[in-house]
Coordinates of N, CA and C in Angstrom, one line a residue:
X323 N 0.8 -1.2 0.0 CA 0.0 0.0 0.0 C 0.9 1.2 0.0
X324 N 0.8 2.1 -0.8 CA 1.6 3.4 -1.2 C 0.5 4.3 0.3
X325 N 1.5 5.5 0.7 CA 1.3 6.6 1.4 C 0.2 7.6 0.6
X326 N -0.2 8.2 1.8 CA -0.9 9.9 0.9 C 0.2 10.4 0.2
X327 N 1.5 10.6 1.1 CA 2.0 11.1 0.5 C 2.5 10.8 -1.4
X328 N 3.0 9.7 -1.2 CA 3.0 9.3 -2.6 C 2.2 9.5 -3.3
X329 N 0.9 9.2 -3.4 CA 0.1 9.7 -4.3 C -0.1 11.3 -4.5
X330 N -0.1 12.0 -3.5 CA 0.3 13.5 -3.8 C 1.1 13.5 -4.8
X331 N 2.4 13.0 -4.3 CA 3.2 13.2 -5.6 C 2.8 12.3 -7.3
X332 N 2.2 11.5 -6.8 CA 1.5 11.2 -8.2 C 0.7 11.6 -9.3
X333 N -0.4 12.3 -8.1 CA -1.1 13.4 -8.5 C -0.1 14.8 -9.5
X334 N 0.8 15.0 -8.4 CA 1.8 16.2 -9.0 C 2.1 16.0 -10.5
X335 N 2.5 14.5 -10.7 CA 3.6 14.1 -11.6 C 1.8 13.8 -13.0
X336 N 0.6 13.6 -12.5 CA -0.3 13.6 -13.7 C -0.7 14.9 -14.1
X337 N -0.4 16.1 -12.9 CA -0.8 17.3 -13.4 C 0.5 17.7 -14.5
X338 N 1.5 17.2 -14.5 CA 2.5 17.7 -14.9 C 2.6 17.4 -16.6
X339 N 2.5 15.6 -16.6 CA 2.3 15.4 -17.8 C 1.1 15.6 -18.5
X340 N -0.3 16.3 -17.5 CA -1.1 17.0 -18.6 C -0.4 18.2 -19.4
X341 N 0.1 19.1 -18.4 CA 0.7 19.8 -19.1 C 1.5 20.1 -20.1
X342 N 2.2 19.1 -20.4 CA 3.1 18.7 -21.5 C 2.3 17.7 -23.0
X343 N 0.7 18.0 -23.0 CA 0.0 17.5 -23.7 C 0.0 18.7 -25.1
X344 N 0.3 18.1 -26.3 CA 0.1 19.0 -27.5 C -0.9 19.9 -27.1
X345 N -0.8 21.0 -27.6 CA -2.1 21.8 -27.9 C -3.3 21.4 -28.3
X346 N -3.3 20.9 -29.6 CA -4.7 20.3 -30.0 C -5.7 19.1 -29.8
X347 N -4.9 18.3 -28.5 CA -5.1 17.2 -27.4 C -5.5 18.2 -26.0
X348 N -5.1 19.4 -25.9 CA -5.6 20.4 -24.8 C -6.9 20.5 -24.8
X349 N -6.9 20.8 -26.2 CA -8.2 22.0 -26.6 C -9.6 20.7 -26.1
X350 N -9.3 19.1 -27.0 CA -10.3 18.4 -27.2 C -10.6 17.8 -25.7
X351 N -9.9 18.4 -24.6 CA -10.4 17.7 -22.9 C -11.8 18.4 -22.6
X352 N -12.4 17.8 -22.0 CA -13.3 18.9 -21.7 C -13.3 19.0 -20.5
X353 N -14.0 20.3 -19.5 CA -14.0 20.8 -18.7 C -14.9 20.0 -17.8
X354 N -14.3 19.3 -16.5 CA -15.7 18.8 -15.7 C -14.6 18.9 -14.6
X355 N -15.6 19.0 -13.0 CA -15.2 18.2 -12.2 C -14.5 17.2 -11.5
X356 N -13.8 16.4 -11.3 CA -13.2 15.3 -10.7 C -12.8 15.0 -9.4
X357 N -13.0 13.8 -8.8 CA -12.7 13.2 -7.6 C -11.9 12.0 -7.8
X358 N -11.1 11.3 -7.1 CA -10.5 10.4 -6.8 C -10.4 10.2 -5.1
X359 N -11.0 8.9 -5.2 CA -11.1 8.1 -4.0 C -10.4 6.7 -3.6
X360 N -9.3 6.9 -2.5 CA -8.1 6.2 -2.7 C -8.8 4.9 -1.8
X361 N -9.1 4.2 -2.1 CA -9.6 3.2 -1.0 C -8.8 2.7 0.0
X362 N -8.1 2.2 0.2 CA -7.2 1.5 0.6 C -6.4 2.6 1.9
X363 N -6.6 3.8 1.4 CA -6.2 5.0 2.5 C -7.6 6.1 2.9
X364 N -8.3 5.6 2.6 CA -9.3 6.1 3.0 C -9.9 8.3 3.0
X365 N -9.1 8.4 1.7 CA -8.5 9.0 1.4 C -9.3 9.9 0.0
X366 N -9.5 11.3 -0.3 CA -10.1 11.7 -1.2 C -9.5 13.1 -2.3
X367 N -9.0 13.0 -3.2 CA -8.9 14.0 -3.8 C -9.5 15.1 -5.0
X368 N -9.7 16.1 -5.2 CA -10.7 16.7 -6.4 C -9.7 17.8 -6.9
X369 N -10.3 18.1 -7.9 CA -9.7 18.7 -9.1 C -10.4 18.9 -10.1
X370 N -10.2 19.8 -11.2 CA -10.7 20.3 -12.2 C -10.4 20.1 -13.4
X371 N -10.4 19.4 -14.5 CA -10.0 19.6 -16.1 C -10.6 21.0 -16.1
X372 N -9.5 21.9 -16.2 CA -9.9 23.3 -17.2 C -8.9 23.4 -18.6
X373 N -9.6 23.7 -19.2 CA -8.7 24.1 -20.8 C -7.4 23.6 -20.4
X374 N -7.4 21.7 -20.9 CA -6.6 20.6 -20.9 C -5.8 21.0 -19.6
X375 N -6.0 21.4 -18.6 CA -5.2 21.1 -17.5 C -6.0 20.4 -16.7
X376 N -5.3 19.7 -15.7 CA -5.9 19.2 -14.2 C -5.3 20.0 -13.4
X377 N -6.4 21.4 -12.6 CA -5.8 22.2 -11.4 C -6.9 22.2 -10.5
X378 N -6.2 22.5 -9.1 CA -6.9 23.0 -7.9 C -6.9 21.9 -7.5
X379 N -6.2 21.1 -7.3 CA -6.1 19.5 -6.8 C -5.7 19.7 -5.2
X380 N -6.8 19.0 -4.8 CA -6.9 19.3 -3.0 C -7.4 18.1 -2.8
X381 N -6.8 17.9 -1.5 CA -7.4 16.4 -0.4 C -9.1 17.0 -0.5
X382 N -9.7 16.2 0.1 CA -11.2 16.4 0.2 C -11.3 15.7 1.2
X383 N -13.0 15.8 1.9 CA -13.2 14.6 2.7 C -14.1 13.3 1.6
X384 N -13.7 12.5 2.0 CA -14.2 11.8 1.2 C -16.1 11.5 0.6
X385 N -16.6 11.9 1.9 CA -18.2 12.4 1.3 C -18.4 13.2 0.6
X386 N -17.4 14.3 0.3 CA -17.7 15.4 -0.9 C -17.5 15.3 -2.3
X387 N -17.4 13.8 -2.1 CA -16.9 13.6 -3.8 C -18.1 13.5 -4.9
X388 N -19.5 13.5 -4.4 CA -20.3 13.4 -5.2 C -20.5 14.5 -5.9
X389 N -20.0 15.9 -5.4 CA -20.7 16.8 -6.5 C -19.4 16.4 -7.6
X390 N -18.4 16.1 -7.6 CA -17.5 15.6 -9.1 C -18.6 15.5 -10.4
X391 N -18.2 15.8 -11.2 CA -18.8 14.9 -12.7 C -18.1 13.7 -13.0
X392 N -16.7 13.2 -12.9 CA -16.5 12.1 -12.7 C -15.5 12.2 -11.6
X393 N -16.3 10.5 -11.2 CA -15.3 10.2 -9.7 C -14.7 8.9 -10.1
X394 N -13.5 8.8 -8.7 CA -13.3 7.6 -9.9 C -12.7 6.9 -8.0
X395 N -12.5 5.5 -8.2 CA -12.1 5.0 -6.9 C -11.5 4.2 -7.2
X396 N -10.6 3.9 -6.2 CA -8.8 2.8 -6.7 C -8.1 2.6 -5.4
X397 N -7.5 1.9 -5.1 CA -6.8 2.0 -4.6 C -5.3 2.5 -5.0
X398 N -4.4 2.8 -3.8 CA -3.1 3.9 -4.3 C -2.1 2.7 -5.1
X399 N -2.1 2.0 -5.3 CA -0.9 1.0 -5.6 C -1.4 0.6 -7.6
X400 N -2.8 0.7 -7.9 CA -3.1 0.8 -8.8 C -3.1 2.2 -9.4
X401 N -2.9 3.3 -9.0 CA -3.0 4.6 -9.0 C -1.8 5.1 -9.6
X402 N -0.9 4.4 -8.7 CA 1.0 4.9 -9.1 C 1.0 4.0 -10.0
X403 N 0.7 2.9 -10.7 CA 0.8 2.0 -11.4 C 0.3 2.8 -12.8
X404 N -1.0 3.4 -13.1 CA -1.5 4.0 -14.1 C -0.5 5.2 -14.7
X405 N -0.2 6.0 -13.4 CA 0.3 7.2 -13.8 C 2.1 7.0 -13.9
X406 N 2.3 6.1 -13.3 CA 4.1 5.5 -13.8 C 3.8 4.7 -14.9
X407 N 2.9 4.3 -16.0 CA 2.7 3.9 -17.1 C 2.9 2.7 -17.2
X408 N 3.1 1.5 -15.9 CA 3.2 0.6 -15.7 C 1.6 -0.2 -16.1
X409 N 0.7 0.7 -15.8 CA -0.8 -0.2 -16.4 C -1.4 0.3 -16.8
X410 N -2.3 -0.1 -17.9 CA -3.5 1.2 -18.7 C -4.6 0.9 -18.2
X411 N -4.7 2.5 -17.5 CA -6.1 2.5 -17.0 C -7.3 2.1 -17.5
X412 N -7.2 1.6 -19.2 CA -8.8 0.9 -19.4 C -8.6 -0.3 -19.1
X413 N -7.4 -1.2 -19.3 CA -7.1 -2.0 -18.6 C -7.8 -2.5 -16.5
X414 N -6.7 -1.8 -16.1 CA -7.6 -1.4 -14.8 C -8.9 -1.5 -14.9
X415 N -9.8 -0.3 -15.4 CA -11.0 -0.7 -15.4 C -11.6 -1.7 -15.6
X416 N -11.7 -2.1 -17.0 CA -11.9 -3.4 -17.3 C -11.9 -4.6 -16.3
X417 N -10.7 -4.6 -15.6 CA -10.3 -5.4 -14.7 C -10.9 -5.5 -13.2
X418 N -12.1 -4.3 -13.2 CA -12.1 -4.2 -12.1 C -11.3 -3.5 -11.2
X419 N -10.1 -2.9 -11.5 CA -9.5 -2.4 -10.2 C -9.5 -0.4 -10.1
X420 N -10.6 -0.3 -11.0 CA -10.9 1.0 -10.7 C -12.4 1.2 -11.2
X421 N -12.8 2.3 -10.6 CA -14.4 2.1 -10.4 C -14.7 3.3 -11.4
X422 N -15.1 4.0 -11.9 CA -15.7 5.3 -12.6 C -17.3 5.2 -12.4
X423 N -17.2 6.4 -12.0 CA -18.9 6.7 -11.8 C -19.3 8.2 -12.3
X424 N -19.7 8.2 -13.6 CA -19.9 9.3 -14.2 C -21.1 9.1 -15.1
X425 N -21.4 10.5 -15.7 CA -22.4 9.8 -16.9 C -21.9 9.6 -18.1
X426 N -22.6 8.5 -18.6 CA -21.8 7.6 -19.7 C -21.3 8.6 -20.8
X427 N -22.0 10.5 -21.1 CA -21.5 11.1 -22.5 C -19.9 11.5 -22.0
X428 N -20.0 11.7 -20.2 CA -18.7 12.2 -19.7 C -17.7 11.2 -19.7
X429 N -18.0 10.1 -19.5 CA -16.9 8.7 -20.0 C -16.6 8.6 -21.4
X430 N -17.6 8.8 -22.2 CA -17.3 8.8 -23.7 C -16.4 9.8 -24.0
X431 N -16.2 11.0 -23.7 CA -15.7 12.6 -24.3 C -14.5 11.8 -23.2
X432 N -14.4 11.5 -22.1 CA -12.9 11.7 -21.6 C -12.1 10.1 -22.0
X433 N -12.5 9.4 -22.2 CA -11.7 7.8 -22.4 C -10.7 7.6 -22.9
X434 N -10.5 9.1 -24.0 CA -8.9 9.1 -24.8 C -7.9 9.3 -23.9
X435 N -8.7 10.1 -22.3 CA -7.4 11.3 -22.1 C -7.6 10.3 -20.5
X436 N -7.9 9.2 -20.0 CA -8.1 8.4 -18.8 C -6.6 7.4 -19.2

C-alpha cells in the first residue's frame, strides 16, 4: 500500500504530464469536475480539467466527492501503477480495479485522455 504522500506526488507528476500534452489534445479535454477516492487509505482528492489542464487539486473529505462529474475509486498501488505507465487504466477498469462513476457522455468525451 503506497502513502498519501506518494500519491500526492503522483497526483503532481499527472498534473504535470497533462501539461506537457500538444495543444490540439488540450483543446479536445473537456471541462468537468473530478474526484478520486483512494480506497485503501481512506483518502479523497478533487480537481478540475480546465482548458486541458488538471488544477486545484486538493485532499477532500471523502463524502464530498459526489458533487464531481467524474469520480473515480482505486486504490493507491493501482493509481501509481497508471500514472508510472506501468498499467493502462482501461485496462484497470476493465479489470475491475478501478471504479468510474460518471455519466456515460462524460466517460465517452474523456476515455482518450483516462
Amino acid at each position: 500500500m503506497a502513502t498519501v504522500e506518494s500519491v500526492r506526488a503522483g497526483l503532481e507528476a499527472l498534473v504535470a504530464s497533462m501539461d506537457d500534452l500538444d495543444p490540439d489534445t488540450r483543446r479536445k479535454i473537456p471541462d468537468r469536475a473530478l474526484s478520486a477516492y483512494f480506497t485503501d487509505l481512506d483518502t479523497a482528492f478533487a480537481g478540475r480539467l480546465q482548458s486541458g489542464s488538471l488544477v486545484d487539486v486538493v485532499e477532500i473529505d471523502p463524502a464530498a466527492r459526489k458533487d464531481a462529474h467524474l469520480r473515480l475509486a482505486l486504490d493507491s498501488d493501482t493509481f501509481l501503477s497508471i500514472v508510472e505507465g506501468r498499467l493502462d487504466f482501461a485496462h484497470a477498469w476493465g479489470h475491475g480495479k478501478v471504479r468510474v462513476d460518471a455519466r456515460i457522455r462524460d466517460i465517452w468525451e474523456l476515455r482518450k485522455f483516462l
